[in-house]
PDB file of C-alpha atoms and ligand atoms in Angstrom:
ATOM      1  CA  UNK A 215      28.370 -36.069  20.191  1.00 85.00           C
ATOM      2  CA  UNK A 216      26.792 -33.283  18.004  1.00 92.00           C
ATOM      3  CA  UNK A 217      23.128 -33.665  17.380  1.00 95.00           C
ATOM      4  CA  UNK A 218      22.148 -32.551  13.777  1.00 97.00           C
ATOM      5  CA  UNK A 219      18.430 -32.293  13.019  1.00 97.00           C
ATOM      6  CA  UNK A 220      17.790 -32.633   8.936  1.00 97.00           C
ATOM      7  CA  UNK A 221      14.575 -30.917   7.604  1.00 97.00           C
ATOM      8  CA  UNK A 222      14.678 -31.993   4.068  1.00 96.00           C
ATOM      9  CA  UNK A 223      11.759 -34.217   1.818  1.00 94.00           C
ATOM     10  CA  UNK A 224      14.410 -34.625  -1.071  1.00 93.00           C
ATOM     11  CA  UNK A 225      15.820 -38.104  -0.788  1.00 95.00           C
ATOM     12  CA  UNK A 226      19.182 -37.845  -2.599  1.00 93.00           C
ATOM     13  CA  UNK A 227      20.123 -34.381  -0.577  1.00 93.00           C
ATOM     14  CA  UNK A 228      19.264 -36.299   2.133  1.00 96.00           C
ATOM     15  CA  UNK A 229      21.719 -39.165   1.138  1.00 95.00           C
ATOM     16  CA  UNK A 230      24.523 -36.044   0.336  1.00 94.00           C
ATOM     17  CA  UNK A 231      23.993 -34.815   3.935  1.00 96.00           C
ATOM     18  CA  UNK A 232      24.087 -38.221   5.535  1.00 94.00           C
ATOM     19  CA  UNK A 233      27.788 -38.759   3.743  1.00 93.00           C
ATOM     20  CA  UNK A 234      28.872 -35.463   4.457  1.00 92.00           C
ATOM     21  CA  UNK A 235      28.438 -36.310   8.452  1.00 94.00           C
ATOM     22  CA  UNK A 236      29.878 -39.636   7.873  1.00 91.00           C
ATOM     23  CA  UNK A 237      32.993 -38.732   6.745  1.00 89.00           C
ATOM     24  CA  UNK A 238      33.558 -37.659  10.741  1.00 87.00           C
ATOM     25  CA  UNK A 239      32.829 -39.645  13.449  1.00 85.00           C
ATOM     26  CA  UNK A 240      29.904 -38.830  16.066  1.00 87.00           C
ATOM     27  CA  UNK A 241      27.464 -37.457  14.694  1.00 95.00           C
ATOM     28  CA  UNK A 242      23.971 -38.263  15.358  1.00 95.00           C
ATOM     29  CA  UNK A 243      21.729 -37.564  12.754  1.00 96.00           C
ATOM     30  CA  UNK A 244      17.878 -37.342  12.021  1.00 96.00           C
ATOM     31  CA  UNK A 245      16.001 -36.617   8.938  1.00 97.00           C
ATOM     32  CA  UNK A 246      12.292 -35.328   8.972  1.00 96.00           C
ATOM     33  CA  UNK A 247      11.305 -35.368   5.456  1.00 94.00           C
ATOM     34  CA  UNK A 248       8.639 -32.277   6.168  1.00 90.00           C
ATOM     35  CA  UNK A 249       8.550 -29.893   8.982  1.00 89.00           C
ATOM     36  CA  UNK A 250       5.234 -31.019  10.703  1.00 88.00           C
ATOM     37  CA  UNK A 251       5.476 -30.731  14.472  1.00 92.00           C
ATOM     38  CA  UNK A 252       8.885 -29.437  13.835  1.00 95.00           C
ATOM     39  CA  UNK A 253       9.248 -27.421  17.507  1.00 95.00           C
ATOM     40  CA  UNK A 254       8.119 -30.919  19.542  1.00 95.00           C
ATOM     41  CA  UNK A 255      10.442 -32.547  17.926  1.00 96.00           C
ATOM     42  CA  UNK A 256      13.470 -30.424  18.390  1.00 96.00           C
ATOM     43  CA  UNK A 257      12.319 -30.533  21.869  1.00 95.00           C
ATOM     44  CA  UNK A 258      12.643 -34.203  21.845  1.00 96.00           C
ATOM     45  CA  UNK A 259      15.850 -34.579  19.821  1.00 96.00           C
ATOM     46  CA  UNK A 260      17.484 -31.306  21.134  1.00 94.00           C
ATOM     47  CA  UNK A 261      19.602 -31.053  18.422  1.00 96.00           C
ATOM     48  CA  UNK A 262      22.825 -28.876  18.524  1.00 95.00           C
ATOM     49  CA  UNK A 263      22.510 -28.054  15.108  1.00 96.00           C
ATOM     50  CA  UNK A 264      19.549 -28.044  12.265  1.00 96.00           C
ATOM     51  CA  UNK A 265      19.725 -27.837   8.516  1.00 96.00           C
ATOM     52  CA  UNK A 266      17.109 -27.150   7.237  1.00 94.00           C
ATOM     53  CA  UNK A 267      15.798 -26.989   3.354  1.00 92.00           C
ATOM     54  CA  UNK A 268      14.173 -23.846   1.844  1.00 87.00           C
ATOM     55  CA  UNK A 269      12.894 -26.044  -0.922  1.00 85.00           C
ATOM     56  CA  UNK A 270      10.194 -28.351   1.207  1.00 85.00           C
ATOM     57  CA  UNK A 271       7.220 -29.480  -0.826  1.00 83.00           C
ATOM     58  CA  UNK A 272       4.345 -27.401   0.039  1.00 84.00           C
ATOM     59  CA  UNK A 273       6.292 -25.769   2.705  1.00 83.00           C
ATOM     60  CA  UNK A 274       8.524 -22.695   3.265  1.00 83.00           C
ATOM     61  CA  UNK A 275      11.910 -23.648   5.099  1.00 86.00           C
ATOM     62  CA  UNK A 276      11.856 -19.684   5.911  1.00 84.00           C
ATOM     63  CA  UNK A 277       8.464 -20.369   7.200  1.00 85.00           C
ATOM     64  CA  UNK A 278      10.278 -23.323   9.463  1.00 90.00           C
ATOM     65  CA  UNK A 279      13.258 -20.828  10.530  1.00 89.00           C
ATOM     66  CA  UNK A 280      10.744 -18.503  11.572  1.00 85.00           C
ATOM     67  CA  UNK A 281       8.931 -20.434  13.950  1.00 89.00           C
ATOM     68  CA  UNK A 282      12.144 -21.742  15.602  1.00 91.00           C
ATOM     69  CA  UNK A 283      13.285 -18.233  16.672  1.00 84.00           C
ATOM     70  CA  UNK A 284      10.041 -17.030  17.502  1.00 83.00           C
ATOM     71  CA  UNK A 285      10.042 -20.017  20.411  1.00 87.00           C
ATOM     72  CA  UNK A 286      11.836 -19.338  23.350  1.00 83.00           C
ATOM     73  CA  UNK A 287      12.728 -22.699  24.120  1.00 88.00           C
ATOM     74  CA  UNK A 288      14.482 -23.605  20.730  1.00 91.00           C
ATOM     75  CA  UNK A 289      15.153 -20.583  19.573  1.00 87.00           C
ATOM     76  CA  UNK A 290      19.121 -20.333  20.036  1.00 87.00           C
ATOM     77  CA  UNK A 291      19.517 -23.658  17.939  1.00 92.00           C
ATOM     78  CA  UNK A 292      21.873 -23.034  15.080  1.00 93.00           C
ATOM     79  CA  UNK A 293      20.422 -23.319  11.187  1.00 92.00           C
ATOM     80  CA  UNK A 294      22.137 -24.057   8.023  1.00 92.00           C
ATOM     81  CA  UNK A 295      19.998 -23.182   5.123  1.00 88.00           C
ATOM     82  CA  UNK A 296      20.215 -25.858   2.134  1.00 89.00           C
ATOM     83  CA  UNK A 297      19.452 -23.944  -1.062  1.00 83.00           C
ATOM     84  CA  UNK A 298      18.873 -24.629  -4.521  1.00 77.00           C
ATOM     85  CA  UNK A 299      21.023 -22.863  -7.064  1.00 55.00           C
ATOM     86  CA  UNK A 300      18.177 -20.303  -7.811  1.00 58.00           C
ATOM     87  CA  UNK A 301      17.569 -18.992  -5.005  1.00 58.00           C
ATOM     88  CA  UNK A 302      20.793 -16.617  -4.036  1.00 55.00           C
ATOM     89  CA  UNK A 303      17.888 -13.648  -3.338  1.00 57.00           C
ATOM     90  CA  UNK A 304      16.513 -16.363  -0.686  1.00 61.00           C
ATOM     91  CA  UNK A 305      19.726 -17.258   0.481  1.00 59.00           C
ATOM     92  CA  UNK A 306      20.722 -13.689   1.351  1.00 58.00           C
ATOM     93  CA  UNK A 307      17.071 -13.346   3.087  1.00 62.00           C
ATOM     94  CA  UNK A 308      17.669 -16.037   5.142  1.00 60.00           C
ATOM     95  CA  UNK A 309      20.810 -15.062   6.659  1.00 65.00           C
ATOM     96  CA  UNK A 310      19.282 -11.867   7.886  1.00 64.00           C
ATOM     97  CA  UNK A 311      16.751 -13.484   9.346  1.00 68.00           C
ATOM     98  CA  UNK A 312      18.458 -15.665  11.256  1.00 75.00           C
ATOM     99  CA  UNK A 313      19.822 -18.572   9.661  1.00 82.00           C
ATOM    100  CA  UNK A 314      23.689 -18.667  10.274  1.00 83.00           C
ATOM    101  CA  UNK A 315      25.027 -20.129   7.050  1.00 83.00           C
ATOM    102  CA  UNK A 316      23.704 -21.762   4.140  1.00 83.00           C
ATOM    103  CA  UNK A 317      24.834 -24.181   1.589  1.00 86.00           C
ATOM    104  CA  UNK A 318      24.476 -24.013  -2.135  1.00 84.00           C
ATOM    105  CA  UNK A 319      22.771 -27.685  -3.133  1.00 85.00           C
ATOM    106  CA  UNK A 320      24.652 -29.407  -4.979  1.00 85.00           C
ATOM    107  CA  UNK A 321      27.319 -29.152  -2.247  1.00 87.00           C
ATOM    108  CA  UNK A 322      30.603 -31.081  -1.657  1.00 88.00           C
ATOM    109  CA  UNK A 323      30.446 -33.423   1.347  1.00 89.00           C
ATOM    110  CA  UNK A 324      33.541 -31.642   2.617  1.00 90.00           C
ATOM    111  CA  UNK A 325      31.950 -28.571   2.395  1.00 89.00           C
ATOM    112  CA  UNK A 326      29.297 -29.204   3.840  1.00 93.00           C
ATOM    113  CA  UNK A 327      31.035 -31.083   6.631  1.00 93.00           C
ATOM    114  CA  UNK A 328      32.982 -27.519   7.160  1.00 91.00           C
ATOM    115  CA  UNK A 329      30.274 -25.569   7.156  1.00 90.00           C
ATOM    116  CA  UNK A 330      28.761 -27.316   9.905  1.00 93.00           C
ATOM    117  CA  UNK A 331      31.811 -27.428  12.278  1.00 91.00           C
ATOM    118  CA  UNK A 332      32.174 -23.934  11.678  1.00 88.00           C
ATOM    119  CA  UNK A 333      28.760 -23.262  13.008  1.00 89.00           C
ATOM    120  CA  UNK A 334      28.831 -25.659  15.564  1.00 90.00           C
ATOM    121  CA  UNK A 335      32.604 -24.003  16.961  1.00 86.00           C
ATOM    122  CA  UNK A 336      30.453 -20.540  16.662  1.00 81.00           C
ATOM    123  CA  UNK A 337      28.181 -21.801  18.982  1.00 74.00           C
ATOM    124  CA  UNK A 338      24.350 -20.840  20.165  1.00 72.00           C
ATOM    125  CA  UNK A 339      22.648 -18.281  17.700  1.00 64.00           C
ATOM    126  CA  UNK A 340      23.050 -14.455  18.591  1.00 57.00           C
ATOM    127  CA  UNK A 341      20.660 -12.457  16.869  1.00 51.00           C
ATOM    128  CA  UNK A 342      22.498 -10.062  14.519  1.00 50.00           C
ATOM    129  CA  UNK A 343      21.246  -6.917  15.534  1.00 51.00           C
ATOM    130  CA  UNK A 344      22.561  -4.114  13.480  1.00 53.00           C
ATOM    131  CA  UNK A 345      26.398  -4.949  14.997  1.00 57.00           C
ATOM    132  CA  UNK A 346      28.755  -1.520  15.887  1.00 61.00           C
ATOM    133  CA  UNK A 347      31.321  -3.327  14.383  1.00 68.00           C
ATOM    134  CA  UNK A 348      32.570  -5.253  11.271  1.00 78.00           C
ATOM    135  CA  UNK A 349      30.301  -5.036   7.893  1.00 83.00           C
ATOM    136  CA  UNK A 350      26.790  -5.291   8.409  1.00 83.00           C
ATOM    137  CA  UNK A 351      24.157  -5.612   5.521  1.00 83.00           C
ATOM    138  CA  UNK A 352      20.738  -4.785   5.791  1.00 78.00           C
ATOM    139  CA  UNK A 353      19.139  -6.007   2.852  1.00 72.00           C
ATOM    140  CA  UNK A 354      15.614  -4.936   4.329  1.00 63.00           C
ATOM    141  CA  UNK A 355      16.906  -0.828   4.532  1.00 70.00           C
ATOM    142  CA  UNK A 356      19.363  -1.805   1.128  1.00 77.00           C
ATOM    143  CA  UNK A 357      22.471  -0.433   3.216  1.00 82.00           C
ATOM    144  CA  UNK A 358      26.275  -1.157   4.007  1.00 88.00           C
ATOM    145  CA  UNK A 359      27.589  -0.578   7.017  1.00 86.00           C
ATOM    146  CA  UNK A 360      31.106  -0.756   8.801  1.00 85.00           C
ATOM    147  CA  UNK A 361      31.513  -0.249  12.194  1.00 81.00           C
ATOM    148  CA  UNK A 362      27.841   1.381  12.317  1.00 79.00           C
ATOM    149  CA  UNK A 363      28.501   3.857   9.560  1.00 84.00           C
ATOM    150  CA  UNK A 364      26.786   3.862   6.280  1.00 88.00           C
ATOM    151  CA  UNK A 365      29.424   2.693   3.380  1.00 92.00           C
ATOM    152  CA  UNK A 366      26.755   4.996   1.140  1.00 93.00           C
ATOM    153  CA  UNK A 367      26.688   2.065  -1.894  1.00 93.00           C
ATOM    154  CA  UNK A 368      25.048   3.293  -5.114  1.00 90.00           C
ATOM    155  CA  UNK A 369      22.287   0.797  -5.691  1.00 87.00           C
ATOM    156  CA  UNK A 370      24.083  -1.610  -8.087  1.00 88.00           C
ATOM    157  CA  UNK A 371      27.613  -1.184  -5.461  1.00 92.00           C
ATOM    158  CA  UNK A 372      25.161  -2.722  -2.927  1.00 90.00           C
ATOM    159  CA  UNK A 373      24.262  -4.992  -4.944  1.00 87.00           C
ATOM    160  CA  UNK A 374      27.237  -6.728  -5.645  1.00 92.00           C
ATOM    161  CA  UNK A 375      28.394  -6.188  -2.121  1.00 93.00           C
ATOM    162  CA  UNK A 376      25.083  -7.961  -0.777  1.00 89.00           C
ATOM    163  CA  UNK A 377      25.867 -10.669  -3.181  1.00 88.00           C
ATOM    164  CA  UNK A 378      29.347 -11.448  -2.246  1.00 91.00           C
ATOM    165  CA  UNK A 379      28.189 -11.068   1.442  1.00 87.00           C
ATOM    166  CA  UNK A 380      25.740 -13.670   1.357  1.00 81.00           C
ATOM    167  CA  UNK A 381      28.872 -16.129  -0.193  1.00 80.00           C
ATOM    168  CA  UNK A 382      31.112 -15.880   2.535  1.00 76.00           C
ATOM    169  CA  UNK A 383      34.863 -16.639   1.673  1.00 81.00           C
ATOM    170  CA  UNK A 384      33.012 -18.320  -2.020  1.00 86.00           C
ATOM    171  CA  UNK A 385      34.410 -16.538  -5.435  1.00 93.00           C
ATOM    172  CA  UNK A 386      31.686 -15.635  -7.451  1.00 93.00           C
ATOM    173  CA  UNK A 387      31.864 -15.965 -11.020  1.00 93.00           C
ATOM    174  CA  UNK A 388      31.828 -12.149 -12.644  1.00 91.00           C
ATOM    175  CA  UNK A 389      29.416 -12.807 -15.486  1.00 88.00           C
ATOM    176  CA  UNK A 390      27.574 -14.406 -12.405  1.00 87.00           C
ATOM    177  CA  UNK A 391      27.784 -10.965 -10.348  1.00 89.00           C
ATOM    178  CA  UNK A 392      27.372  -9.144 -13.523  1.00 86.00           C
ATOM    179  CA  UNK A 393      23.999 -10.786 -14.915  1.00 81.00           C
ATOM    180  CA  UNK A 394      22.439 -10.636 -11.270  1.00 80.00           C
ATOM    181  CA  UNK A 395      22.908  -7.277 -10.774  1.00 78.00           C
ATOM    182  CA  UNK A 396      22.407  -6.050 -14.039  1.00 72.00           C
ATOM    183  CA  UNK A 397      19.204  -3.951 -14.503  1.00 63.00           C
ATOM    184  CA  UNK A 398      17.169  -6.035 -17.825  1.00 57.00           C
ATOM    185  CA  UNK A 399      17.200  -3.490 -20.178  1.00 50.00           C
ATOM    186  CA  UNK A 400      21.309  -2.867 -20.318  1.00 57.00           C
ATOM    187  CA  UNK A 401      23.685  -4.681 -21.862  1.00 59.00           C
ATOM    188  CA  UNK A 402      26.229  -6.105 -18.938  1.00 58.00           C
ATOM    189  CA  UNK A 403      29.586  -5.082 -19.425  1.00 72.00           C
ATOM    190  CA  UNK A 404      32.359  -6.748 -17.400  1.00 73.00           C
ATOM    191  CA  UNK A 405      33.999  -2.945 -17.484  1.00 79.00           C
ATOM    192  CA  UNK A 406      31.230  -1.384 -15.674  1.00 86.00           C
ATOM    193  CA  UNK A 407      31.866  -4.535 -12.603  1.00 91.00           C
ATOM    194  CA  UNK A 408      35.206  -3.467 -12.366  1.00 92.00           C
ATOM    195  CA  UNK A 409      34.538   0.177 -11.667  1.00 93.00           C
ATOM    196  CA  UNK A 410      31.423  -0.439  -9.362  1.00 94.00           C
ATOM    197  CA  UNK A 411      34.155  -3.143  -7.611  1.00 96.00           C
ATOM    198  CA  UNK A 412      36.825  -0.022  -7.250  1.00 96.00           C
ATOM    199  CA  UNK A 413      34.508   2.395  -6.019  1.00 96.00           C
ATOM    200  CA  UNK A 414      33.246  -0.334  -3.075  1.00 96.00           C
ATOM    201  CA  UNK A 415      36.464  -0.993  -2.228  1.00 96.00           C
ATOM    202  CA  UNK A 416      37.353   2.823  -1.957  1.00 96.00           C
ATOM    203  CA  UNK A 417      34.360   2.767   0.385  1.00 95.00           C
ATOM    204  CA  UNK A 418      35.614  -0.212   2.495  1.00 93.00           C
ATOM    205  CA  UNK A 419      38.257   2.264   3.149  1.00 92.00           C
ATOM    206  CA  UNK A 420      41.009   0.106   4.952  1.00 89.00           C
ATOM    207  CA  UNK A 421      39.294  -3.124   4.477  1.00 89.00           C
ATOM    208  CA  UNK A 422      39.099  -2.661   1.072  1.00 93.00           C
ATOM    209  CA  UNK A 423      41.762  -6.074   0.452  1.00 93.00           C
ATOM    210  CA  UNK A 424      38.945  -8.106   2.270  1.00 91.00           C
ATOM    211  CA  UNK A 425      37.458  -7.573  -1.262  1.00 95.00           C
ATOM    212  CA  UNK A 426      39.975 -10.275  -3.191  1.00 96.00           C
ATOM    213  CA  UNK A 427      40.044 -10.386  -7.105  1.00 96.00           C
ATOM    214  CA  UNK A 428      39.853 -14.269  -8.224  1.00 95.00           C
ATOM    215  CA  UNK A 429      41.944 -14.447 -11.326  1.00 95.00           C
ATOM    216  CA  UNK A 430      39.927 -16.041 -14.062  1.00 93.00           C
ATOM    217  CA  UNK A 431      37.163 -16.435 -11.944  1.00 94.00           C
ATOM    218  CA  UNK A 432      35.771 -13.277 -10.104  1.00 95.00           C
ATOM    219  CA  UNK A 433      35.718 -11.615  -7.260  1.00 96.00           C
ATOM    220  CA  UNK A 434      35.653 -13.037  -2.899  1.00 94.00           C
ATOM    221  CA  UNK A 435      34.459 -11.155  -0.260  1.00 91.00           C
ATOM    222  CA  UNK A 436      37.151 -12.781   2.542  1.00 88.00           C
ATOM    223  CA  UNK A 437      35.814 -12.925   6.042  1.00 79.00           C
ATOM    224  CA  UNK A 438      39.021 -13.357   7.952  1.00 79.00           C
ATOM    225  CA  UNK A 439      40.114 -10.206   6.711  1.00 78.00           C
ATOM    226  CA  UNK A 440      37.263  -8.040   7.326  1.00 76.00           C
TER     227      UNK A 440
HETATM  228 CA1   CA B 150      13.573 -29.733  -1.310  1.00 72.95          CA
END
């Protein structure tokens, strides 16, 4: 019977997460509202899986993540970060360091439910230590890498590569990728996405399909074919 630990002081995401887990049968869940003597009680619980809110009143769910794989003894647990919708920068920062998915709040029970399977069927955390193969990206340095090379992104190819990254297998909206990687002062053009789209792909060399055009929607980065 999976274990899920639930960091999260908002009562109605709270309520989402509960139905998400009831839709299956045998899981065993437990909310703490704030992360207060968070490591004795993963030691107590010994949960197979923690999801954990960046959002906490007067707390920092990074903060939270932090401690848990700085200790030895709970360190391998697997996190799912539960965002709000502003905070895609914190989303991406989360993953690399060392959450192993997160979900967008409002999310779909199903999704959710997926999500967590997913991670669960992945297993123990690995630390992702700049991997020889498969695309790596190292939002601390701002590079791309396959197999251990450098993709050598321009700035705003990084960008939007970063973004879709931190979405796996999600379409993203274009005027979404366009307005968050759009320095202020221009004027976004959806023209100027498709080139910087082209040239990433013509970086991604053979896996350049991984990078799927949505019709009327955007653009995926696809996961199973990277
Ligand atoms: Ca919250």
């Amino acid at each position: 019977m999976p274990r899920v630990l639930l960091v999260e002081d908002d009562d109605s995401a709270a309520r989402a997460v509960e139905k998400s887990l009831r839709m299956e049968e045998g899981f065993v869940l437990k909310r703490l509202p704030r992360p207060e003597r968070l490591i004795s009680n993963l030691l107590d619980f010994k949960p197979d899986l923690i999801v954990l809110d960046i959002g906490l009143s007067g707390f920092d769910g990074r903060e939270a993540l932090r401690e848990i794989r700085q200790n030895p003894s709970v360190n391998d647990i697997p996190v799912i970060f539960l965002t709000g919708l502003s905070g895609e920068k914190d989303k991406a920062l989360g993953l690399n360091m060392g959450a192993d998915d997160y979900v967008t709040k409002p999310f779909g029970a199903l999704e959710l439910l997926a999500r967590i399977r997913a991670v669960l069927r992945r297993g123990r955390f690995r630390a992702p230590k700049t991997p020889k193969s498969g695309l790596f990206v190292d939002l601390e340095s701002r590079e791309a890498f396959w197999d251990g090379k450098p993709l050598n992104l321009r700035p705003r190819e990084f960008e939007i590569l970063a973004l879709l990254a931190s979405s796996p297998g999600k379409a993203l909206d274009r005027f979404f990728l366009i307005e968050r990687t759009s320095p202020y002062e221009s004027t976004a053009s959806p023209r100027s996405l498709d080139a910087h789209i082209k040239n990433i792909r013509k970086k991604l060399g053979k896996k350049a399909s991984a990078l799927e055009t949505i019709p009327k929607v955007g653009y995926r980065l696809n996961f199973d074919a990277l």
